[in-house]
Coordinates of C-alpha atoms in Angstrom, one line a residue:
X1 CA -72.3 4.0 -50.8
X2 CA -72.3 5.9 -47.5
X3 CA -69.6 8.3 -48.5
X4 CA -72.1 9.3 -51.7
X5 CA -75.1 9.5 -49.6
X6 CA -73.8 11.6 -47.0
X7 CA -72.2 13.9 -49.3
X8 CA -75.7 14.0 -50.5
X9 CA -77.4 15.0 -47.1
X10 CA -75.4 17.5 -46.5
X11 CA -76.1 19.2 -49.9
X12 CA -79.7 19.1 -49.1
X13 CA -81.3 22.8 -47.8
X14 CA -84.7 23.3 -47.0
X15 CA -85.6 24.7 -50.7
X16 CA -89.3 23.5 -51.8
X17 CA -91.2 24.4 -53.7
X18 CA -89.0 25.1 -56.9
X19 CA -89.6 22.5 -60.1
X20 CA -87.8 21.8 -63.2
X21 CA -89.3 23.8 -66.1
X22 CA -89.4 23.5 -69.5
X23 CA -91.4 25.1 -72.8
X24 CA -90.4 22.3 -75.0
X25 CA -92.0 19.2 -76.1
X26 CA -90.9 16.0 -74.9
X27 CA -91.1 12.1 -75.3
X28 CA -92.7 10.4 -72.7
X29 CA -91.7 7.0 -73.7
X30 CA -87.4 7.3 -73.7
X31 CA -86.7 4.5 -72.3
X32 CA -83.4 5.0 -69.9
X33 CA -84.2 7.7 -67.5
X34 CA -80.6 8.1 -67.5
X35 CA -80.9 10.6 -70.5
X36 CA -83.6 12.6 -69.7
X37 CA -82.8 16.0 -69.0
X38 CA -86.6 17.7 -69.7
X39 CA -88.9 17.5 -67.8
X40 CA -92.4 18.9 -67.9
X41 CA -94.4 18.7 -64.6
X42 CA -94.4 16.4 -61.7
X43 CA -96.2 13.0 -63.2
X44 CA -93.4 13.5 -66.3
X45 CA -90.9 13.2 -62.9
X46 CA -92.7 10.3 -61.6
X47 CA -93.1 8.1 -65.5
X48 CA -89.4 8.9 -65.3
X49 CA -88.8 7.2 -61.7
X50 CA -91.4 4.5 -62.5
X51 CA -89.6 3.3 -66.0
X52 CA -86.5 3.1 -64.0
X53 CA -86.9 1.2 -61.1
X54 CA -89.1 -1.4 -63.6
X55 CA -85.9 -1.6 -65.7
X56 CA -83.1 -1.4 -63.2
X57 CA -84.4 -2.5 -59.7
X58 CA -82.3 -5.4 -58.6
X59 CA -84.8 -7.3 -56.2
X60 CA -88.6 -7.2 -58.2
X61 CA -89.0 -11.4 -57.1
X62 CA -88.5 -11.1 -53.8
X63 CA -89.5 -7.3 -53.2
X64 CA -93.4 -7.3 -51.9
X65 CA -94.1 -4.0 -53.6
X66 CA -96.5 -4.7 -56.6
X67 CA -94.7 -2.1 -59.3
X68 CA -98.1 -2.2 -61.4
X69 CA -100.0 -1.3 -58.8
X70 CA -97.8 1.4 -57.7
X71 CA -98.3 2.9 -60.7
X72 CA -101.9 2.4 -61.0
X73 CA -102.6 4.0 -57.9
X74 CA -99.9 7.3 -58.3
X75 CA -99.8 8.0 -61.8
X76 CA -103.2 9.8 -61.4
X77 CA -102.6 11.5 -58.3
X78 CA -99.2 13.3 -59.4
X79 CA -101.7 14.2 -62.5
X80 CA -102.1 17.8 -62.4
X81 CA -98.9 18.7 -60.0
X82 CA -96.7 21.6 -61.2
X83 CA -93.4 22.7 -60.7
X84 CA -92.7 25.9 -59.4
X85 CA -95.9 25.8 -57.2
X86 CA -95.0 25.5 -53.2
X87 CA -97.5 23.0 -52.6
X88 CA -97.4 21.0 -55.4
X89 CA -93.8 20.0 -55.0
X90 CA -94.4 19.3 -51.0
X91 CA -97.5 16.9 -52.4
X92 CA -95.1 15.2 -54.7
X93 CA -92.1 14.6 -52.5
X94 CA -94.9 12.9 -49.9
X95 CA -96.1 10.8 -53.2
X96 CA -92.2 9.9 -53.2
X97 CA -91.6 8.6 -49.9
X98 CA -95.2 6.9 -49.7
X99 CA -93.9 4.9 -53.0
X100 CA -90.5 4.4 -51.9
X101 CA -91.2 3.6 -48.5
X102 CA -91.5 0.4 -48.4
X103 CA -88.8 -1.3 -50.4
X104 CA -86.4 -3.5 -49.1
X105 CA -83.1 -3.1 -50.9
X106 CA -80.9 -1.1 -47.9
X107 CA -78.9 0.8 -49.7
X108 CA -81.8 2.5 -51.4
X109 CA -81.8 6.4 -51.6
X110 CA -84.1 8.8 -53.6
X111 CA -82.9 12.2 -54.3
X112 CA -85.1 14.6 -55.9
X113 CA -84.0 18.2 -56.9
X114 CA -84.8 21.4 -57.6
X115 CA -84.5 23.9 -61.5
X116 CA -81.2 24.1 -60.5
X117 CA -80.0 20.8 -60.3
X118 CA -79.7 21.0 -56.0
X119 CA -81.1 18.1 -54.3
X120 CA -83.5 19.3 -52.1
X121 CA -85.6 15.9 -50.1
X122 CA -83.5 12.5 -50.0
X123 CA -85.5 9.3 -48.7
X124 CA -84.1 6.2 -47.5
X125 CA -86.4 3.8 -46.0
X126 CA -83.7 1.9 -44.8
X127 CA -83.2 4.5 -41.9
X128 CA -87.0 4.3 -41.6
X129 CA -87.0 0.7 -40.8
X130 CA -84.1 0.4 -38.9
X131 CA -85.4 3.1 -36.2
X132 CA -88.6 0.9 -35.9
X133 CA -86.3 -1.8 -34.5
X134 CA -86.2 -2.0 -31.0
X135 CA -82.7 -2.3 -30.3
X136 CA -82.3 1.2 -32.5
X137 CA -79.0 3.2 -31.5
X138 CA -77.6 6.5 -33.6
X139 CA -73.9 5.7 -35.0
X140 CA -71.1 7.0 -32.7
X141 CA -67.9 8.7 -33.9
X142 CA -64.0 7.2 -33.8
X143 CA -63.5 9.5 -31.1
X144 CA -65.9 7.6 -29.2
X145 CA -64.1 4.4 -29.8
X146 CA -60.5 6.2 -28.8
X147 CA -62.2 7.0 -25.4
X148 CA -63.1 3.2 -25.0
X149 CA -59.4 1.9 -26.3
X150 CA -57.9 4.8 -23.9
X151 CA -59.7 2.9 -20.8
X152 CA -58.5 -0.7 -21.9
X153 CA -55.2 1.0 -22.4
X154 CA -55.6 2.8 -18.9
X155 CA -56.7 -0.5 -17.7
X156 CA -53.7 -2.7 -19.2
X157 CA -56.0 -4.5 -21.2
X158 CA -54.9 -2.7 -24.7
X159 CA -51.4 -2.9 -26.0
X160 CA -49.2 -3.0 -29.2
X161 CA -52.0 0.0 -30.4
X162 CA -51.6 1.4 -33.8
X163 CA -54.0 3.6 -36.0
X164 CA -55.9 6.4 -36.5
X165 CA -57.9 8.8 -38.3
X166 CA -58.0 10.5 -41.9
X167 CA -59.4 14.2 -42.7
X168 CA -61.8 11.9 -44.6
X169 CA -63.3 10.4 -42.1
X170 CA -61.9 6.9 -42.5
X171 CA -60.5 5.7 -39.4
X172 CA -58.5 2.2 -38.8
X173 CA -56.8 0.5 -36.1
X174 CA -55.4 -2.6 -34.6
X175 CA -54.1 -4.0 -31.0
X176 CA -53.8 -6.7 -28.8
X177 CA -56.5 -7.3 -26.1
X178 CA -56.0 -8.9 -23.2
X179 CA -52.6 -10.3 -24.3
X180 CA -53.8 -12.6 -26.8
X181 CA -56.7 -11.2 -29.0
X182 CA -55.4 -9.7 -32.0
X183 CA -58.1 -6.8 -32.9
X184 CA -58.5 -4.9 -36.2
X185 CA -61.6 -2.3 -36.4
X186 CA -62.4 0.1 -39.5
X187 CA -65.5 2.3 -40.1
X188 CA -65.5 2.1 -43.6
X189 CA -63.5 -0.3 -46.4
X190 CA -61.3 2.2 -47.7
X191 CA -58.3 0.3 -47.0
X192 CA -57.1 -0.2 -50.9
X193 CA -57.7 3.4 -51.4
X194 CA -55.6 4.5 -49.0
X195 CA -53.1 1.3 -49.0
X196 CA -50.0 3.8 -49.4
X197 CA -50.6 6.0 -46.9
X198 CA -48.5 5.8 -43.9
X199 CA -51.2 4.8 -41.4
X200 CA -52.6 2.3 -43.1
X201 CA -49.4 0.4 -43.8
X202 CA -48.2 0.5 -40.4
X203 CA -52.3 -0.9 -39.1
X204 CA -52.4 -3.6 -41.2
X205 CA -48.6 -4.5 -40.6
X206 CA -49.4 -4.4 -36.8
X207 CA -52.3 -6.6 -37.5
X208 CA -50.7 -9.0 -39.4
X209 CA -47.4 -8.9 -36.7
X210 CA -49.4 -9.5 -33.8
X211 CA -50.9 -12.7 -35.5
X212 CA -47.8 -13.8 -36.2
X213 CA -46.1 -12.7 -33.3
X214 CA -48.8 -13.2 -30.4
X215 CA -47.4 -16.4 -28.4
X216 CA -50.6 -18.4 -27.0
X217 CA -53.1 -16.4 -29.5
X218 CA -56.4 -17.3 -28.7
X219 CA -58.3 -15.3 -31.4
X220 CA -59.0 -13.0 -33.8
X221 CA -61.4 -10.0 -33.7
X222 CA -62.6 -8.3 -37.1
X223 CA -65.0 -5.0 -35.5
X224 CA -66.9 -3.5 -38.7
X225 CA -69.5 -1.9 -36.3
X226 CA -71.0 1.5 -37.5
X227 CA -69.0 0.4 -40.6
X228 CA -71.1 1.8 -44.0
X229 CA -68.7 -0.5 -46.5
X230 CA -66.7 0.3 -49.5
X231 CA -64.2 -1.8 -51.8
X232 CA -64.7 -5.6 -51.2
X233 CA -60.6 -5.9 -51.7
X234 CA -60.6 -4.5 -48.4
X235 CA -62.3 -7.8 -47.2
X236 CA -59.7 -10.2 -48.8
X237 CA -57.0 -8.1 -47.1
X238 CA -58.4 -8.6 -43.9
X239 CA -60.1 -12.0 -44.2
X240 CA -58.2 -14.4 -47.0
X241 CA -54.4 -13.9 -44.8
X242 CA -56.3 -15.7 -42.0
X243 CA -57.4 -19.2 -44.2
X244 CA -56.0 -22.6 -45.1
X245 CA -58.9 -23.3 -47.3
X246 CA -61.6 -21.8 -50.0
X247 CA -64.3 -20.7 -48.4
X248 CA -67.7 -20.1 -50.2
X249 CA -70.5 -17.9 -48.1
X250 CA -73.0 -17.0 -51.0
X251 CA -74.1 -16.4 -54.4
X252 CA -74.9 -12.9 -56.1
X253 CA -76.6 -11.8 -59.2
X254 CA -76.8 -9.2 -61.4
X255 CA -80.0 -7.6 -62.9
X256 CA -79.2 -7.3 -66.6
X257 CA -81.6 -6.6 -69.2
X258 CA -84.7 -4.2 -69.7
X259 CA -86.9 -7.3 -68.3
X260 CA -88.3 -6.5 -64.6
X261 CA -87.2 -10.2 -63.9
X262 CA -84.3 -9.8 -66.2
X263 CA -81.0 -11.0 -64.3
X264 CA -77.4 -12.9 -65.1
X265 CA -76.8 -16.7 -63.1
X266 CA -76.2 -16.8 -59.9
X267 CA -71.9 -16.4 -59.3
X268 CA -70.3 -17.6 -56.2
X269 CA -68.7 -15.4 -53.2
X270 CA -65.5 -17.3 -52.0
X271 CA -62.7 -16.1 -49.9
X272 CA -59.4 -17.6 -51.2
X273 CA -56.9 -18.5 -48.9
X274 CA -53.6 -15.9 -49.4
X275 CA -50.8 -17.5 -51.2
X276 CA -48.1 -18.9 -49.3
X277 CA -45.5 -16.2 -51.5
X278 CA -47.3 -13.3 -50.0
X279 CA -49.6 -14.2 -47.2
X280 CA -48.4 -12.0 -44.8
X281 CA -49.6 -14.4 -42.1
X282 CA -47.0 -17.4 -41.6
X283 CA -49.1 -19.5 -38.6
X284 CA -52.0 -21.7 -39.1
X285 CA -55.2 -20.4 -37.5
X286 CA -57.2 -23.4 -38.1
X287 CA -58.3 -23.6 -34.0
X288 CA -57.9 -19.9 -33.8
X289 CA -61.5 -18.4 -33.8
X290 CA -62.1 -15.3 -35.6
X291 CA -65.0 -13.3 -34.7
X292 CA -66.7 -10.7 -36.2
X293 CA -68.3 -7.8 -34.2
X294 CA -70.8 -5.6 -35.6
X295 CA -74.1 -3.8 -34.9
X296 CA -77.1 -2.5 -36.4
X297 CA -75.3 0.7 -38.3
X298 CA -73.2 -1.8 -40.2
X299 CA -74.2 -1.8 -43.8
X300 CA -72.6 -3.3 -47.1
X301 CA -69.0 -4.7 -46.9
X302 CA -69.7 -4.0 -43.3
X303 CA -72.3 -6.6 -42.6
X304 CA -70.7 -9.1 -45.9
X305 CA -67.7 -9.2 -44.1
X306 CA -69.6 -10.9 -40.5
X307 CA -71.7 -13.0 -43.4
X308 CA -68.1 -14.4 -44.7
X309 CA -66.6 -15.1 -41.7
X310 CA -69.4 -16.5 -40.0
X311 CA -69.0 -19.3 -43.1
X312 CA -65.5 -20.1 -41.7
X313 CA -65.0 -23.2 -39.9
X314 CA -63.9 -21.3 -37.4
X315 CA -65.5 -18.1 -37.4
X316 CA -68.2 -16.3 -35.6
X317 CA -70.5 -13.2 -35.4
X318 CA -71.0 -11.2 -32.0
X319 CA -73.1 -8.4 -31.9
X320 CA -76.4 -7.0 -33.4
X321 CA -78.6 -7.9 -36.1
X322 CA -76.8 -6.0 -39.2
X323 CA -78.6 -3.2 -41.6
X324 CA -79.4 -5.2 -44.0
X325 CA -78.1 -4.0 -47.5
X326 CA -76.2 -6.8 -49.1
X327 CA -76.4 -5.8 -52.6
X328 CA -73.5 -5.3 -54.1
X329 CA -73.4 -1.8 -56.0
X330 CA -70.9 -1.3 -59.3
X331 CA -71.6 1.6 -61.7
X332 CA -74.6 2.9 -62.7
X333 CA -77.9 1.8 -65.3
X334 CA -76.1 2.5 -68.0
X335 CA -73.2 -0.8 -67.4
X336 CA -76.1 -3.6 -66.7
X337 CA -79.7 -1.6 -67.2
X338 CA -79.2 -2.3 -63.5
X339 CA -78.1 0.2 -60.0
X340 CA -77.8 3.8 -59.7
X341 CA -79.4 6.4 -61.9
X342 CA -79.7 10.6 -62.3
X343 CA -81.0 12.2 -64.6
X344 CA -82.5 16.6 -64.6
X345 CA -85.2 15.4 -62.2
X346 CA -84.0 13.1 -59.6
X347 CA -80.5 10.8 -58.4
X348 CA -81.9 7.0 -57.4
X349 CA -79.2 5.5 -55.6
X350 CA -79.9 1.0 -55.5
X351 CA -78.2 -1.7 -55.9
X352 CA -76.9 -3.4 -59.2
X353 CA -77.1 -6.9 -57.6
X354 CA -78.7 -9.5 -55.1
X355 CA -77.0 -11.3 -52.7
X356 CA -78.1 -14.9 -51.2
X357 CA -76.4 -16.6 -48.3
X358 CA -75.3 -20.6 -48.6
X359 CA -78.7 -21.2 -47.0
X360 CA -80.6 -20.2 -50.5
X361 CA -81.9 -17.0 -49.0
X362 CA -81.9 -13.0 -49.7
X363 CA -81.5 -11.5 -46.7
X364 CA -82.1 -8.3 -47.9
X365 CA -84.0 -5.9 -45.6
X366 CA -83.5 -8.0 -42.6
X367 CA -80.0 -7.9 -42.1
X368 CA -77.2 -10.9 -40.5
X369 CA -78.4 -12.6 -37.4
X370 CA -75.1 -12.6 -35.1
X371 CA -74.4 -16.3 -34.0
X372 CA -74.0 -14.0 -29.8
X373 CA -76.0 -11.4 -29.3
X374 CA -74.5 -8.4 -28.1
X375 CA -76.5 -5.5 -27.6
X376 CA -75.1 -1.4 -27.8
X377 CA -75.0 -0.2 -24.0
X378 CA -75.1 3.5 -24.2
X379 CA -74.5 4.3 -20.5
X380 CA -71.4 1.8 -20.5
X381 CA -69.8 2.7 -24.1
X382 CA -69.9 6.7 -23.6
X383 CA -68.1 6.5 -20.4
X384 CA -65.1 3.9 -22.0
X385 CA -66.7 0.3 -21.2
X386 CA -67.1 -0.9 -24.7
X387 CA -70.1 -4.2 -23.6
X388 CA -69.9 -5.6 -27.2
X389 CA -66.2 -6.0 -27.5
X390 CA -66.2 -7.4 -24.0
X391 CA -68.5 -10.1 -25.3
X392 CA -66.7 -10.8 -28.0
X393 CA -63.4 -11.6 -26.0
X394 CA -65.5 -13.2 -23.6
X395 CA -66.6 -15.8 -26.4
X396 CA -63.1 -16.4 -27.9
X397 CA -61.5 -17.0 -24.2
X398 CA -64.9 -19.2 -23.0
X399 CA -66.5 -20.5 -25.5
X400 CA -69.7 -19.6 -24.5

């Protein structure tokens, strides 16, 4: 999701004011927005955008938006608004972001673009709700997280390192803390994509050493902060090594169908324990805790990950109260009627399914409440004194 999205904002210039013309005739009623590519003015754009979020949104029961209304109220105000005039395309992109403003599914983007097919505004209320937290912090870069593991590692705290960082941005890594912590940290799940790359092998391998190899091991540290997600194999990779038993930490479901209220049954999420063939890890960690660490910036497979292991008889979540987008995302409208649309007009960028915890709830929107919490120390982190990770070891080797 992240990797799309950014890709996206950094295509976005300052153009507005240019529209999507057309001198032919065309049918307001098709229904997948998918395959329009004709558009006429700016309410055309918006019975597009309507018709697809009523079809395709995955969260319409637990979403307090009332669609109808939305479309009672805005239809009639995009009435009259022409492409190609300045003003007009500033009034509809504010229409855009009133409408879309509110919606809880986190992953949530709306990209509109210009004739030429440039996006030109992106909204994501996501990052409109999450700075109206309190605890609000910008991401920070791997090179901020080498400067911290340089200080433990200046400090004798950090040893058996391994990792590092792609051109593309992912970054992965692994040590031992304080002699018996095994620690693996990754700002993205691009682990399968990657799995033959040098760097990779030799992270994960030094992961899955030092559990074997750690003498008095006293626990396990899985650190998806600032983490956007990506492949949910990656999870299993990390996570399933590490059990002696299924464990089940929610149910998702998949819209499916042109009904607003349309979806498939509920299927289960359960990690399965490696098996003994090929589980790279050869000790029982039954009475080892594994905790996860992440913040407010960790989205997707990044906050999923905390949700699994905090469903672990031994496992734990330390740090901030996550993003919030827990819907799983696979394809786009035209595999379910369900996720991620474009068409001439506009890319919408949601989720294809919902996600409930054990507990019967969507926490969608609100994000994982960590079992310790851990705030981001700005003054601390940016000079090497990582506060969060600190907390975390202080819980495995305390209890408290």
């Amino acid at each position: 999701m992240n990797k799309k999205i950014r890709t996206i904002l950094v295509a976005i210039s300052a153009l507005c004011g240019i529209g999507i013309t057309s001198c032919q005739e065309d049918n307001l009623e098709v229904i997948n927005p998918n395959d329009q590519r004709i558009f006429e003015n700016w309410r055309h754009v918006f019975e597009s955008y309507w018709d697809g979020m009523n079809y395709s949104y995955a969260f319409w029961d637990i979403d307090p938006t009332d669609w109808d209304e939305v479309y009672r109220k805005y239809a009639p105000q995009f009435e009259g608004l022409e492409f190609g005039v300045r003003e007009d395309s500033i009034a509809a992109a504010n229409l855009f972001e009133e409408i879309s403003s509110t919606l809880i599914d986190h992953h949530y983007a709306l990209v509109l673009k210009d004739g030429r097919g440039k996006y030109w505004k992106l909204f994501s209320p996501a990052k409109k709700e999450l700075k109206s937290r309190d605890y609000y912090h910008e991401e920070y870069g791997f090179e901020d997280i080498e400067k911290c593991i340089e200080h433990n590692v200046d400090l004798g705290r950090i040893t058996n390192l391994a990792g590092g960082k792609f051109e593309s941005g992912f970054a992965i890594w692994s040590y031992l803390l304080d002699g018996d912590i095994v620690c693996l940290g990754l700002n993205s799940f691009d682990i399968t994509g990657n799995m033959n790359e040098e760097l990779v092998e030799e992270t994960m391998e030094n992961y899955y050493a030092l559990i074997n190899e750690t003498e008095n091991l006293k626990g396990i540290i899985i650190d998806t902060r600032n983490n956007g997600g990506g492949m949910l194999n990656d999870m299993y990779l990390i996570v399933n090594p590490l059990l002696s038993e299924p464990v089940l930490f929610g149910y998702s479901r998949t819209k499916s169908g042109l009904g607003r209220l349309d979806y498939t049954p509920y299927s289960p999420m359960i990690l399965t324990p490696s098996s003994p063939e090929v589980n790279p890890v050869e000790r029982n960690l039954d009475n080892v805790p594994v905790v996860a660490l992440a913040d407010i910036n960790s989205l997707s497979m990044g906050e999923i990950t905390p949700m699994a292991i905090m469903a672990m008889p031994n496992g734990y979540f330390v740090g901030e109260r996550t993003t919030g987008g827990h819907g799983p995302l696979s394809g786009n409208i035209n595999d379910y009627y369900a996720g991620e649309l474009e068409n001439a007009a506009f890319l919408m960028y949601t989720s294809t399914s919902m996600t409930i915890r054990t507990d019967g709830k969507c926490y969608e929107g609100y994000g994982v409440v960590p079992d310790i919490e851990a705030m981001f120390n700005a003054d601390e982190f940016y000079k090497g004194n990582d506060t969060q990770l600190n907390r975390a070891a202080e819980f495995i080797h305390t209890g408290k």
